[in-house]
PDB file of C-alpha atoms and ligand atoms in Angstrom:
ATOM      1  CA  MET A  79      49.596-124.895  58.774  1.00  0.00           C
ATOM      2  CA  PRO A  80      47.611-124.916  61.993  1.00  0.00           C
ATOM      3  CA  LEU A  81      44.606-122.916  62.118  1.00  0.00           C
ATOM      4  CA  ALA A  82      44.402-119.860  64.088  1.00  0.00           C
ATOM      5  CA  PRO A  83      41.565-120.255  66.886  1.00  0.00           C
ATOM      6  CA  ALA A  84      39.027-117.970  65.102  1.00  0.00           C
ATOM      7  CA  GLU A  85      39.416-120.041  62.148  1.00  0.00           C
ATOM      8  CA  ALA A  86      39.142-123.310  63.773  1.00  0.00           C
ATOM      9  CA  ASP A  87      35.736-122.034  65.259  1.00  0.00           C
ATOM     10  CA  SER A  88      34.308-121.275  61.969  1.00  0.00           C
ATOM     11  CA  ALA A  89      36.030-123.959  59.802  1.00  0.00           C
ATOM     12  CA  GLY A  90      33.516-125.552  57.707  1.00  0.00           C
ATOM     13  CA  ALA A  91      30.619-123.381  58.711  1.00  0.00           C
ATOM     14  CA  ALA A  92      28.629-121.905  55.930  1.00  0.00           C
ATOM     15  CA  PRO A  93      28.479-118.018  55.905  1.00  0.00           C
ATOM     16  CA  TYR A  94      25.090-116.405  56.057  1.00  0.00           C
ATOM     17  CA  PRO A  95      23.831-113.696  53.701  1.00  0.00           C
ATOM     18  CA  ALA A  96      25.326-110.328  54.549  1.00  0.00           C
ATOM     19  CA  ARG A  97      24.311-106.968  53.338  1.00  0.00           C
ATOM     20  CA  GLU A  98      26.796-103.744  53.303  1.00  0.00           C
ATOM     21  CA  LEU A  99      24.640-101.084  54.582  1.00  0.00           C
ATOM     22  CA  ALA A 100      27.511 -98.574  54.589  1.00  0.00           C
ATOM     23  CA  PRO A 101      31.326 -99.269  53.996  1.00  0.00           C
ATOM     24  CA  GLY A 102      32.323-101.603  56.490  1.00  0.00           C
ATOM     25  CA  VAL A 103      29.125-101.784  58.141  1.00  0.00           C
ATOM     26  CA  PHE A 104      27.318-105.043  57.491  1.00  0.00           C
ATOM     27  CA  ALA A 105      24.039-106.698  58.498  1.00  0.00           C
ATOM     28  CA  VAL A 106      23.946-110.425  58.776  1.00  0.00           C
ATOM     29  CA  VAL A 107      20.164-110.835  57.582  1.00  0.00           C
ATOM     30  CA  GLY A 108      18.325-113.470  59.407  1.00  0.00           C
ATOM     31  CA  ASP A 109      14.744-114.960  58.242  1.00  0.00           C
ATOM     32  CA  THR A 110      12.294-112.493  57.064  1.00  0.00           C
ATOM     33  CA  GLY A 111       8.479-113.109  57.245  1.00  0.00           C
ATOM     34  CA  ARG A 112       8.631-115.060  60.324  1.00  0.00           C
ATOM     35  CA  GLY A 113       8.276-112.352  62.861  1.00  0.00           C
ATOM     36  CA  SER A 114      10.209-112.905  66.354  1.00  0.00           C
ATOM     37  CA  GLU A 115      10.379-116.905  65.579  1.00  0.00           C
ATOM     38  CA  GLY A 116      12.899-116.390  62.865  1.00  0.00           C
ATOM     39  CA  ARG A 117      16.521-116.481  62.847  1.00  0.00           C
ATOM     40  CA  PRO A 118      17.301-112.812  64.391  1.00  0.00           C
ATOM     41  CA  ASN A 119      19.586-110.196  62.452  1.00  0.00           C
ATOM     42  CA  ALA A 120      23.022-109.544  63.603  1.00  0.00           C
ATOM     43  CA  GLY A 121      25.612-107.334  62.288  1.00  0.00           C
ATOM     44  CA  PHE A 122      29.322-106.235  62.223  1.00  0.00           C
ATOM     45  CA  LEU A 123      31.567-103.448  61.659  1.00  0.00           C
ATOM     46  CA  VAL A 124      35.043-103.843  59.971  1.00  0.00           C
ATOM     47  CA  THR A 125      37.603-101.160  61.261  1.00  0.00           C
ATOM     48  CA  ALA A 126      41.475-100.855  60.587  1.00  0.00           C
ATOM     49  CA  GLU A 127      41.898-102.313  64.199  1.00  0.00           C
ATOM     50  CA  GLY A 128      39.642-105.164  64.386  1.00  0.00           C
ATOM     51  CA  VAL A 129      35.712-106.121  63.945  1.00  0.00           C
ATOM     52  CA  VAL A 130      32.727-105.261  66.323  1.00  0.00           C
ATOM     53  CA  VAL A 131      30.040-107.592  66.241  1.00  0.00           C
ATOM     54  CA  ILE A 132      26.503-106.743  67.010  1.00  0.00           C
ATOM     55  CA  ASP A 133      24.441-109.838  68.518  1.00  0.00           C
ATOM     56  CA  ALA A 134      25.609-113.425  68.318  1.00  0.00           C
ATOM     57  CA  LEU A 135      22.452-115.575  67.176  1.00  0.00           C
ATOM     58  CA  ALA A 136      20.841-118.399  68.971  1.00  0.00           C
ATOM     59  CA  SER A 137      23.480-121.113  69.235  1.00  0.00           C
ATOM     60  CA  PRO A 138      26.933-121.933  68.982  1.00  0.00           C
ATOM     61  CA  ALA A 139      26.363-123.375  65.444  1.00  0.00           C
ATOM     62  CA  GLN A 140      24.828-120.387  64.476  1.00  0.00           C
ATOM     63  CA  GLY A 141      27.459-118.370  66.204  1.00  0.00           C
ATOM     64  CA  ALA A 142      30.037-120.272  64.128  1.00  0.00           C
ATOM     65  CA  ARG A 143      28.008-119.346  60.997  1.00  0.00           C
ATOM     66  CA  LEU A 144      28.173-115.747  61.763  1.00  0.00           C
ATOM     67  CA  LEU A 145      31.927-116.285  62.571  1.00  0.00           C
ATOM     68  CA  ALA A 146      32.312-117.525  58.989  1.00  0.00           C
ATOM     69  CA  THR A 147      30.138-114.732  57.622  1.00  0.00           C
ATOM     70  CA  ILE A 148      32.683-112.142  59.311  1.00  0.00           C
ATOM     71  CA  ARG A 149      35.726-114.162  58.077  1.00  0.00           C
ATOM     72  CA  ALA A 150      34.219-113.938  54.460  1.00  0.00           C
ATOM     73  CA  ALA A 151      34.382-110.173  54.510  1.00  0.00           C
ATOM     74  CA  THR A 152      37.620-109.726  56.535  1.00  0.00           C
ATOM     75  CA  ARG A 153      40.851-110.942  58.131  1.00  0.00           C
ATOM     76  CA  GLN A 154      40.607-108.015  60.842  1.00  0.00           C
ATOM     77  CA  PRO A 155      40.408-109.834  64.285  1.00  0.00           C
ATOM     78  CA  VAL A 156      37.199-109.840  66.208  1.00  0.00           C
ATOM     79  CA  ARG A 157      37.667-107.499  69.143  1.00  0.00           C
ATOM     80  CA  TRP A 158      34.159-106.865  70.440  1.00  0.00           C
ATOM     81  CA  LEU A 159      30.627-108.249  70.770  1.00  0.00           C
ATOM     82  CA  VAL A 160      27.861-106.037  71.716  1.00  0.00           C
ATOM     83  CA  LEU A 161      24.598-107.691  73.038  1.00  0.00           C
ATOM     84  CA  THR A 162      21.297-105.871  72.267  1.00  0.00           C
ATOM     85  CA  HIS A 163      19.786-107.921  75.243  1.00  0.00           C
ATOM     86  CA  HIS A 164      19.730-111.293  77.094  1.00  0.00           C
ATOM     87  CA  HIS A 165      17.147-113.312  75.361  1.00  0.00           C
ATOM     88  CA  PRO A 166      18.708-116.575  74.201  1.00  0.00           C
ATOM     89  CA  ASP A 167      17.924-116.096  70.406  1.00  0.00           C
ATOM     90  CA  HIS A 168      20.271-113.265  70.512  1.00  0.00           C
ATOM     91  CA  HIS A 169      23.177-114.214  72.501  1.00  0.00           C
ATOM     92  CA  PHE A 170      23.502-118.243  72.597  1.00  0.00           C
ATOM     93  CA  GLY A 171      26.022-118.182  69.750  1.00  0.00           C
ATOM     94  CA  ALA A 172      28.214-115.842  71.805  1.00  0.00           C
ATOM     95  CA  VAL A 173      30.616-118.432  72.923  1.00  0.00           C
ATOM     96  CA  ALA A 174      31.905-118.912  69.380  1.00  0.00           C
ATOM     97  CA  LEU A 175      32.531-114.913  69.248  1.00  0.00           C
ATOM     98  CA  ARG A 176      34.300-115.214  72.655  1.00  0.00           C
ATOM     99  CA  ARG A 177      36.500-118.093  71.474  1.00  0.00           C
ATOM    100  CA  ALA A 178      37.281-116.032  68.596  1.00  0.00           C
ATOM    101  CA  GLY A 179      38.718-113.141  70.855  1.00  0.00           C
ATOM    102  CA  ALA A 180      35.826-111.192  71.324  1.00  0.00           C
ATOM    103  CA  LYS A 181      35.125-109.054  74.557  1.00  0.00           C
ATOM    104  CA  VAL A 182      31.652-108.611  75.536  1.00  0.00           C
ATOM    105  CA  ILE A 183      29.502-105.265  75.890  1.00  0.00           C
ATOM    106  CA  ALA A 184      26.357-105.900  77.335  1.00  0.00           C
ATOM    107  CA  HIS A 185      23.920-104.242  80.090  1.00  0.00           C
ATOM    108  CA  PRO A 186      24.596-106.132  83.156  1.00  0.00           C
ATOM    109  CA  ASP A 187      21.096-106.966  84.018  1.00  0.00           C
ATOM    110  CA  ARG A 188      20.590-110.362  82.588  1.00  0.00           C
ATOM    111  CA  ARG A 189      16.981-111.128  83.862  1.00  0.00           C
ATOM    112  CA  THR A 190      14.309-112.265  81.741  1.00  0.00           C
ATOM    113  CA  LEU A 191      10.913-114.239  82.363  1.00  0.00           C
ATOM    114  CA  ALA A 192      12.482-117.249  80.372  1.00  0.00           C
ATOM    115  CA  SER A 193      15.660-117.078  82.941  1.00  0.00           C
ATOM    116  CA  GLU A 194      13.578-117.269  86.026  1.00  0.00           C
ATOM    117  CA  GLY A 195      14.390-120.829  86.684  1.00  0.00           C
ATOM    118  CA  GLY A 196      18.143-120.322  86.517  1.00  0.00           C
ATOM    119  CA  ASP A 197      20.756-120.669  83.581  1.00  0.00           C
ATOM    120  CA  ASP A 198      20.745-124.270  83.565  1.00  0.00           C
ATOM    121  CA  ALA A 199      17.121-124.635  83.082  1.00  0.00           C
ATOM    122  CA  LEU A 200      16.914-122.039  80.348  1.00  0.00           C
ATOM    123  CA  ALA A 201      19.982-123.796  78.507  1.00  0.00           C
ATOM    124  CA  ALA A 202      18.028-127.002  78.600  1.00  0.00           C
ATOM    125  CA  ASP A 203      14.643-125.330  77.430  1.00  0.00           C
ATOM    126  CA  TRP A 204      16.542-123.616  74.569  1.00  0.00           C
ATOM    127  CA  THR A 205      18.290-127.031  73.612  1.00  0.00           C
ATOM    128  CA  GLY A 206      14.797-128.117  73.139  1.00  0.00           C
ATOM    129  CA  VAL A 207      14.107-125.265  70.649  1.00  0.00           C
ATOM    130  CA  VAL A 208      17.429-125.273  68.677  1.00  0.00           C
ATOM    131  CA  GLY A 209      18.333-129.035  69.108  1.00  0.00           C
ATOM    132  CA  ALA A 210      21.556-130.667  70.767  1.00  0.00           C
ATOM    133  CA  GLU A 211      23.597-130.674  67.752  1.00  0.00           C
ATOM    134  CA  ALA A 212      23.169-126.686  67.427  1.00  0.00           C
ATOM    135  CA  MET A 213      24.122-126.437  71.091  1.00  0.00           C
ATOM    136  CA  ARG A 214      27.294-128.219  70.946  1.00  0.00           C
ATOM    137  CA  GLY A 215      30.137-126.503  73.010  1.00  0.00           C
ATOM    138  CA  PHE A 216      27.458-124.246  74.573  1.00  0.00           C
ATOM    139  CA  GLN A 217      28.631-121.987  77.507  1.00  0.00           C
ATOM    140  CA  TYR A 218      27.289-118.821  78.580  1.00  0.00           C
ATOM    141  CA  ALA A 219      29.131-115.922  77.340  1.00  0.00           C
ATOM    142  CA  ASN A 220      26.828-112.867  78.024  1.00  0.00           C
ATOM    143  CA  ALA A 221      28.032-111.597  81.047  1.00  0.00           C
ATOM    144  CA  PRO A 222      29.707-108.455  80.041  1.00  0.00           C
ATOM    145  CA  ASP A 223      33.460-107.481  80.205  1.00  0.00           C
ATOM    146  CA  ARG A 224      32.390-103.976  79.542  1.00  0.00           C
ATOM    147  CA  PRO A 225      28.827-103.070  80.977  1.00  0.00           C
ATOM    148  CA  VAL A 226      26.850-100.360  79.856  1.00  0.00           C
ATOM    149  CA  THR A 227      24.059 -99.027  81.685  1.00  0.00           C
ATOM    150  CA  GLY A 228      23.665 -95.718  80.325  1.00  0.00           C
ATOM    151  CA  THR A 229      25.733 -94.422  77.311  1.00  0.00           C
ATOM    152  CA  ASP A 230      29.332 -95.543  76.188  1.00  0.00           C
ATOM    153  CA  THR A 231      31.354 -94.632  73.034  1.00  0.00           C
ATOM    154  CA  LEU A 232      33.502 -97.079  71.504  1.00  0.00           C
ATOM    155  CA  ARG A 233      36.013 -95.717  69.271  1.00  0.00           C
ATOM    156  CA  LEU A 234      38.049 -98.416  66.950  1.00  0.00           C
ATOM    157  CA  GLY A 235      40.111 -98.114  64.273  1.00  0.00           C
ATOM    158  CA  GLY A 236      38.623 -94.381  63.506  1.00  0.00           C
ATOM    159  CA  ARG A 237      35.037 -95.491  63.760  1.00  0.00           C
ATOM    160  CA  THR A 238      32.781 -94.732  66.444  1.00  0.00           C
ATOM    161  CA  LEU A 239      30.109 -96.562  67.919  1.00  0.00           C
ATOM    162  CA  VAL A 240      27.414 -95.070  70.464  1.00  0.00           C
ATOM    163  CA  ILE A 241      26.049 -97.814  72.586  1.00  0.00           C
ATOM    164  CA  SER A 242      23.505 -96.853  74.949  1.00  0.00           C
ATOM    165  CA  HIS A 243      20.443 -98.100  77.246  1.00  0.00           C
ATOM    166  CA  PRO A 244      17.043 -97.156  75.977  1.00  0.00           C
ATOM    167  CA  GLY A 245      15.305 -97.813  79.201  1.00  0.00           C
ATOM    168  CA  ALA A 246      14.061-101.447  80.092  1.00  0.00           C
ATOM    169  CA  ALA A 247      11.636-101.341  76.982  1.00  0.00           C
ATOM    170  CA  HIS A 248      11.994-104.745  75.594  1.00  0.00           C
ATOM    171  CA  SER A 249      13.990-106.098  78.496  1.00  0.00           C
ATOM    172  CA  PRO A 250      15.968-105.008  81.508  1.00  0.00           C
ATOM    173  CA  GLY A 251      18.969-105.466  79.583  1.00  0.00           C
ATOM    174  CA  ASP A 252      18.253-103.463  76.369  1.00  0.00           C
ATOM    175  CA  LEU A 253      21.186-101.718  74.612  1.00  0.00           C
ATOM    176  CA  ILE A 254      20.818-100.212  70.992  1.00  0.00           C
ATOM    177  CA  VAL A 255      23.874 -99.399  68.740  1.00  0.00           C
ATOM    178  CA  TRP A 256      24.172 -96.215  66.960  1.00  0.00           C
ATOM    179  CA  LEU A 257      26.826 -95.340  64.220  1.00  0.00           C
ATOM    180  CA  PRO A 258      26.754 -91.573  63.929  1.00  0.00           C
ATOM    181  CA  LYS A 259      28.809 -91.099  61.082  1.00  0.00           C
ATOM    182  CA  GLU A 260      27.112 -93.637  58.831  1.00  0.00           C
ATOM    183  CA  ARG A 261      23.666 -92.978  60.532  1.00  0.00           C
ATOM    184  CA  VAL A 262      22.929 -96.749  61.117  1.00  0.00           C
ATOM    185  CA  LEU A 263      21.285 -97.991  63.932  1.00  0.00           C
ATOM    186  CA  PHE A 264      20.794-101.397  65.456  1.00  0.00           C
ATOM    187  CA  ALA A 265      17.708-101.416  67.429  1.00  0.00           C
ATOM    188  CA  GLY A 266      17.506-105.183  68.797  1.00  0.00           C
ATOM    189  CA  ASP A 267      14.065-106.197  69.603  1.00  0.00           C
ATOM    190  CA  LEU A 268      12.749-102.681  70.050  1.00  0.00           C
ATOM    191  CA  LEU A 269      11.789-103.260  66.581  1.00  0.00           C
ATOM    192  CA  VAL A 270      10.966-106.451  64.722  1.00  0.00           C
ATOM    193  CA  GLU A 271       9.456-106.729  61.212  1.00  0.00           C
ATOM    194  CA  ASP A 272       5.698-106.764  62.174  1.00  0.00           C
ATOM    195  CA  GLY A 273       5.673-103.997  64.596  1.00  0.00           C
ATOM    196  CA  VAL A 274       4.511-106.345  67.184  1.00  0.00           C
ATOM    197  CA  THR A 275       7.445-106.550  69.797  1.00  0.00           C
ATOM    198  CA  MET A 276       7.250-108.122  72.936  1.00  0.00           C
ATOM    199  CA  VAL A 277       7.086-106.369  76.128  1.00  0.00           C
ATOM    200  CA  VAL A 278       6.408-108.971  78.776  1.00  0.00           C
ATOM    201  CA  ASP A 279       9.907-108.618  79.896  1.00  0.00           C
ATOM    202  CA  GLY A 280       9.949-104.676  79.562  1.00  0.00           C
ATOM    203  CA  ASP A 281       7.548-101.956  79.825  1.00  0.00           C
ATOM    204  CA  SER A 282       4.980-100.527  76.916  1.00  0.00           C
ATOM    205  CA  ARG A 283       5.574 -96.791  78.170  1.00  0.00           C
ATOM    206  CA  LEU A 284       9.322 -97.245  78.230  1.00  0.00           C
ATOM    207  CA  LEU A 285       9.075 -98.671  74.766  1.00  0.00           C
ATOM    208  CA  LEU A 286       7.289 -95.591  73.584  1.00  0.00           C
ATOM    209  CA  ASP A 287      10.055 -93.571  75.026  1.00  0.00           C
ATOM    210  CA  ALA A 288      12.727 -95.671  73.366  1.00  0.00           C
ATOM    211  CA  LEU A 289      10.862 -95.118  70.058  1.00  0.00           C
ATOM    212  CA  ALA A 290      10.927 -91.369  70.391  1.00  0.00           C
ATOM    213  CA  THR A 291      14.730 -91.514  71.021  1.00  0.00           C
ATOM    214  CA  LEU A 292      14.981 -93.669  67.886  1.00  0.00           C
ATOM    215  CA  ASP A 293      12.881 -91.265  65.827  1.00  0.00           C
ATOM    216  CA  GLY A 294      15.163 -88.376  67.217  1.00  0.00           C
ATOM    217  CA  GLN A 295      18.293 -89.933  65.920  1.00  0.00           C
ATOM    218  CA  ASN A 296      16.928 -89.890  62.198  1.00  0.00           C
ATOM    219  CA  PRO A 297      18.555 -92.938  61.269  1.00  0.00           C
ATOM    220  CA  ARG A 298      19.271 -93.639  57.346  1.00  0.00           C
ATOM    221  CA  VAL A 299      18.954 -97.446  58.130  1.00  0.00           C
ATOM    222  CA  VAL A 300      17.681 -99.303  60.910  1.00  0.00           C
ATOM    223  CA  VAL A 301      18.240-103.069  61.452  1.00  0.00           C
ATOM    224  CA  PRO A 302      15.618-104.377  63.668  1.00  0.00           C
ATOM    225  CA  GLY A 303      15.998-107.513  65.980  1.00  0.00           C
ATOM    226  CA  HIS A 304      14.044-109.841  63.472  1.00  0.00           C
ATOM    227  CA  GLY A 305      13.038-109.666  60.017  1.00  0.00           C
ATOM    228  CA  ALA A 306      13.451-107.348  56.820  1.00  0.00           C
ATOM    229  CA  ILE A 307      15.241-104.064  56.949  1.00  0.00           C
ATOM    230  CA  PRO A 308      12.646-101.620  56.164  1.00  0.00           C
ATOM    231  CA  GLU A 309      12.922 -99.326  53.403  1.00  0.00           C
ATOM    232  CA  LYS A 310      11.989 -96.283  55.490  1.00  0.00           C
ATOM    233  CA  PRO A 311      13.301 -96.552  59.499  1.00  0.00           C
ATOM    234  CA  ALA A 312      10.275 -94.127  60.425  1.00  0.00           C
ATOM    235  CA  THR A 313       7.746 -96.675  58.704  1.00  0.00           C
ATOM    236  CA  LEU A 314       8.596 -99.199  61.255  1.00  0.00           C
ATOM    237  CA  VAL A 315       8.851 -97.111  64.331  1.00  0.00           C
ATOM    238  CA  ALA A 316       5.278 -95.695  63.374  1.00  0.00           C
ATOM    239  CA  THR A 317       3.898 -98.934  62.967  1.00  0.00           C
ATOM    240  CA  THR A 318       5.324-100.185  66.248  1.00  0.00           C
ATOM    241  CA  ARG A 319       4.141 -97.017  68.026  1.00  0.00           C
ATOM    242  CA  ARG A 320       0.549 -97.397  66.545  1.00  0.00           C
ATOM    243  CA  TYR A 321       0.172-100.878  67.690  1.00  0.00           C
ATOM    244  CA  LEU A 322       1.456 -99.945  71.447  1.00  0.00           C
ATOM    245  CA  THR A 323      -0.630 -96.865  71.880  1.00  0.00           C
ATOM    246  CA  GLN A 324      -3.552 -98.674  70.520  1.00  0.00           C
ATOM    247  CA  LEU A 325      -3.240-101.494  72.910  1.00  0.00           C
ATOM    248  CA  GLN A 326      -2.684 -99.013  75.771  1.00  0.00           C
ATOM    249  CA  SER A 327      -5.766 -97.164  74.854  1.00  0.00           C
ATOM    250  CA  ASP A 328      -7.890-100.297  74.888  1.00  0.00           C
ATOM    251  CA  MET A 329      -6.572-101.861  77.909  1.00  0.00           C
ATOM    252  CA  ARG A 330      -6.913 -98.477  79.643  1.00  0.00           C
ATOM    253  CA  SER A 331     -10.622 -98.053  78.839  1.00  0.00           C
ATOM    254  CA  ALA A 332     -11.146-101.534  79.691  1.00  0.00           C
ATOM    255  CA  VAL A 333      -9.471-101.009  83.272  1.00  0.00           C
ATOM    256  CA  GLU A 334     -11.482 -97.772  83.585  1.00  0.00           C
ATOM    257  CA  ARG A 335     -14.837 -99.398  82.784  1.00  0.00           C
ATOM    258  CA  GLY A 336     -14.092-102.244  85.380  1.00  0.00           C
ATOM    259  CA  VAL A 337     -13.914-104.721  82.571  1.00  0.00           C
ATOM    260  CA  PRO A 338     -11.953-107.967  83.779  1.00  0.00           C
ATOM    261  CA  MET A 339      -8.662-108.911  82.045  1.00  0.00           C
ATOM    262  CA  GLN A 340     -10.325-112.136  80.452  1.00  0.00           C
ATOM    263  CA  ARG A 341     -12.881-110.176  78.659  1.00  0.00           C
ATOM    264  CA  ALA A 342     -10.740-107.306  77.833  1.00  0.00           C
ATOM    265  CA  ILE A 343      -8.516-109.708  75.821  1.00  0.00           C
ATOM    266  CA  ALA A 344     -11.344-112.205  74.698  1.00  0.00           C
ATOM    267  CA  SER A 345     -11.319-110.692  70.962  1.00  0.00           C
ATOM    268  CA  LEU A 346      -7.809-111.597  70.363  1.00  0.00           C
ATOM    269  CA  PRO A 347      -7.225-114.997  69.029  1.00  0.00           C
ATOM    270  CA  PRO A 348      -5.772-117.267  71.625  1.00  0.00           C
ATOM    271  CA  ALA A 349      -2.007-117.843  72.003  1.00  0.00           C
ATOM    272  CA  ASP A 350      -0.151-120.619  70.494  1.00  0.00           C
ATOM    273  CA  GLY A 351       0.974-122.887  73.327  1.00  0.00           C
ATOM    274  CA  ASP A 352       3.992-124.364  71.753  1.00  0.00           C
ATOM    275  CA  ARG A 353       5.000-121.169  69.905  1.00  0.00           C
ATOM    276  CA  PRO A 354       5.354-118.606  72.739  1.00  0.00           C
ATOM    277  CA  VAL A 355       6.503-115.763  70.061  1.00  0.00           C
ATOM    278  CA  SER A 356       4.279-116.522  67.356  1.00  0.00           C
ATOM    279  CA  LEU A 357       2.266-113.149  66.349  1.00  0.00           C
ATOM    280  CA  ASN A 358      -0.677-114.415  67.959  1.00  0.00           C
ATOM    281  CA  SER A 359       1.096-115.383  71.219  1.00  0.00           C
ATOM    282  CA  ARG A 360       2.861-111.959  71.207  1.00  0.00           C
ATOM    283  CA  ARG A 361      -0.398-110.058  70.797  1.00  0.00           C
ATOM    284  CA  ARG A 362      -2.046-111.853  73.601  1.00  0.00           C
ATOM    285  CA  ARG A 363       0.714-111.790  76.089  1.00  0.00           C
ATOM    286  CA  ASN A 364       1.252-108.271  75.482  1.00  0.00           C
ATOM    287  CA  ALA A 365      -2.418-107.367  75.960  1.00  0.00           C
ATOM    288  CA  VAL A 366      -2.216-109.416  79.385  1.00  0.00           C
ATOM    289  CA  ARG A 367       1.252-107.327  80.320  1.00  0.00           C
ATOM    290  CA  VAL A 368      -0.532-103.770  79.256  1.00  0.00           C
ATOM    291  CA  TYR A 369      -3.860-104.544  80.819  1.00  0.00           C
ATOM    292  CA  LEU A 370      -1.460-105.094  84.233  1.00  0.00           C
ATOM    293  CA  GLU A 371       0.361-101.813  83.461  1.00  0.00           C
ATOM    294  CA  GLU A 372      -2.956 -99.836  83.191  1.00  0.00           C
ATOM    295  CA  GLU A 373      -4.395-101.615  86.100  1.00  0.00           C
ATOM    296  CA  ARG A 374      -1.485-100.629  88.333  1.00  0.00           C
ATOM    297  CA  ARG A 375      -1.466 -97.154  87.082  1.00  0.00           C
ATOM    298  CA  PHE A 376      -5.368 -96.583  87.539  1.00  0.00           C
ATOM    299  CA  MET A 377      -4.950 -98.117  91.039  1.00  0.00           C
ATOM    300  CA  GLY A 378      -2.018 -95.737  91.766  1.00  0.00           C
ATOM    301  CA  LEU A 379       0.455 -98.577  92.539  1.00  0.00           C
ATOM    302  CA  ASP A 380       2.563 -97.140  89.577  1.00  0.00           C
ATOM    303  CA  ALA A 381       5.465 -94.917  90.767  1.00  0.00           C
ATOM    304  CA  SER A 382       6.782 -93.897  87.555  1.00  0.00           C
ATOM    305  CA  PRO A 383       5.590 -90.718  85.918  1.00  0.00           C
TER     306      PRO A 383
HETATM  307 ZN1   ZN B  86      14.327-110.348  72.585  1.00  0.00          ZN
END
C-alpha cells in the first residue's frame, strides 16, 4: 500500500517522549538541564478535525521525529503549525510539518540577529550546528499563511486556541499559545527552565510586561521554550522576573554613576565563544543589551514609556 505523504515523511523516524497535559494536549518534551542549548519543547493538540502543532524544532530530521510523535498519538491530519518565534531551533523543522499538510501561523516579523546576514547564511550557519544530515531536505517554512500581530482565536474540532503577540519581548515575532479551557500555556522562549531567557533580539521591559500577561492568565500548566515543565508556572515566571529586574537595576545604577559598560559587566563570567546561548553567554549578552537599554533611557533617547 502506498504511504500517504505524512506517513512517508515520518517513516522510520523515532518518536520523542510526549506528555499529555490535558486530554488531547501534548507537550513534546525536549532536553532538560541544558538551558537554551537543549532541544526545545514543542506541543500538539488533537481535535476531532485535525491536529494543531506548536513549534517545529531545530531541523528537518527533528521535524520528522516530531511528526512521528504526533502519528503515535493520532491518525488525525496535521492542519496547523503555530510558531512561537523565528529562532532556527524552533522552526527549522517546519518543512516536515508543512509537507504533512500543515499551514503556518506565525508573526510576520521574521527578523533576528542571527538572520542579519540573510536566509542562506543563517541556513549555512545552522547546518554547522546541527549537521548536514539533520538538515537534509531543508527549506524555509516559517512564513505565515495566517499572520498574527495581535490576537487570533483558532477554533478547530470543538477546541479553542488563543494565539497572541505579547510584544517584542524575546524577539520581534513572539507568539504565545493559550488554551483557555485546559488552561495550558505554551510560552515559547519567554520562559526557559533556568529563568535566563535571552533579550538580545527583544527588550527586557517588554519581556517583563509579557510576564505580567502570563501571570494574569493564571495557567495550570506552562510549557517553556526549553527545559523542564515547572511544577508551578508562577515559580518560573517569578524566577525570570527576578533575574530581569535585578539586571535592570544593576545596569541602571551603573549608567547613572557613569560606570562604563565593560566595568559594569566585569563581574560576570565571560561569554563562551563557541556557545552563544550557554548560561554564561546568555547572562553576559543580556547584560550588554540591558546596559544599552538603560543608557538609551538615561539619555532620553528612548521614546517608549
Ligand atoms: Zn528563541
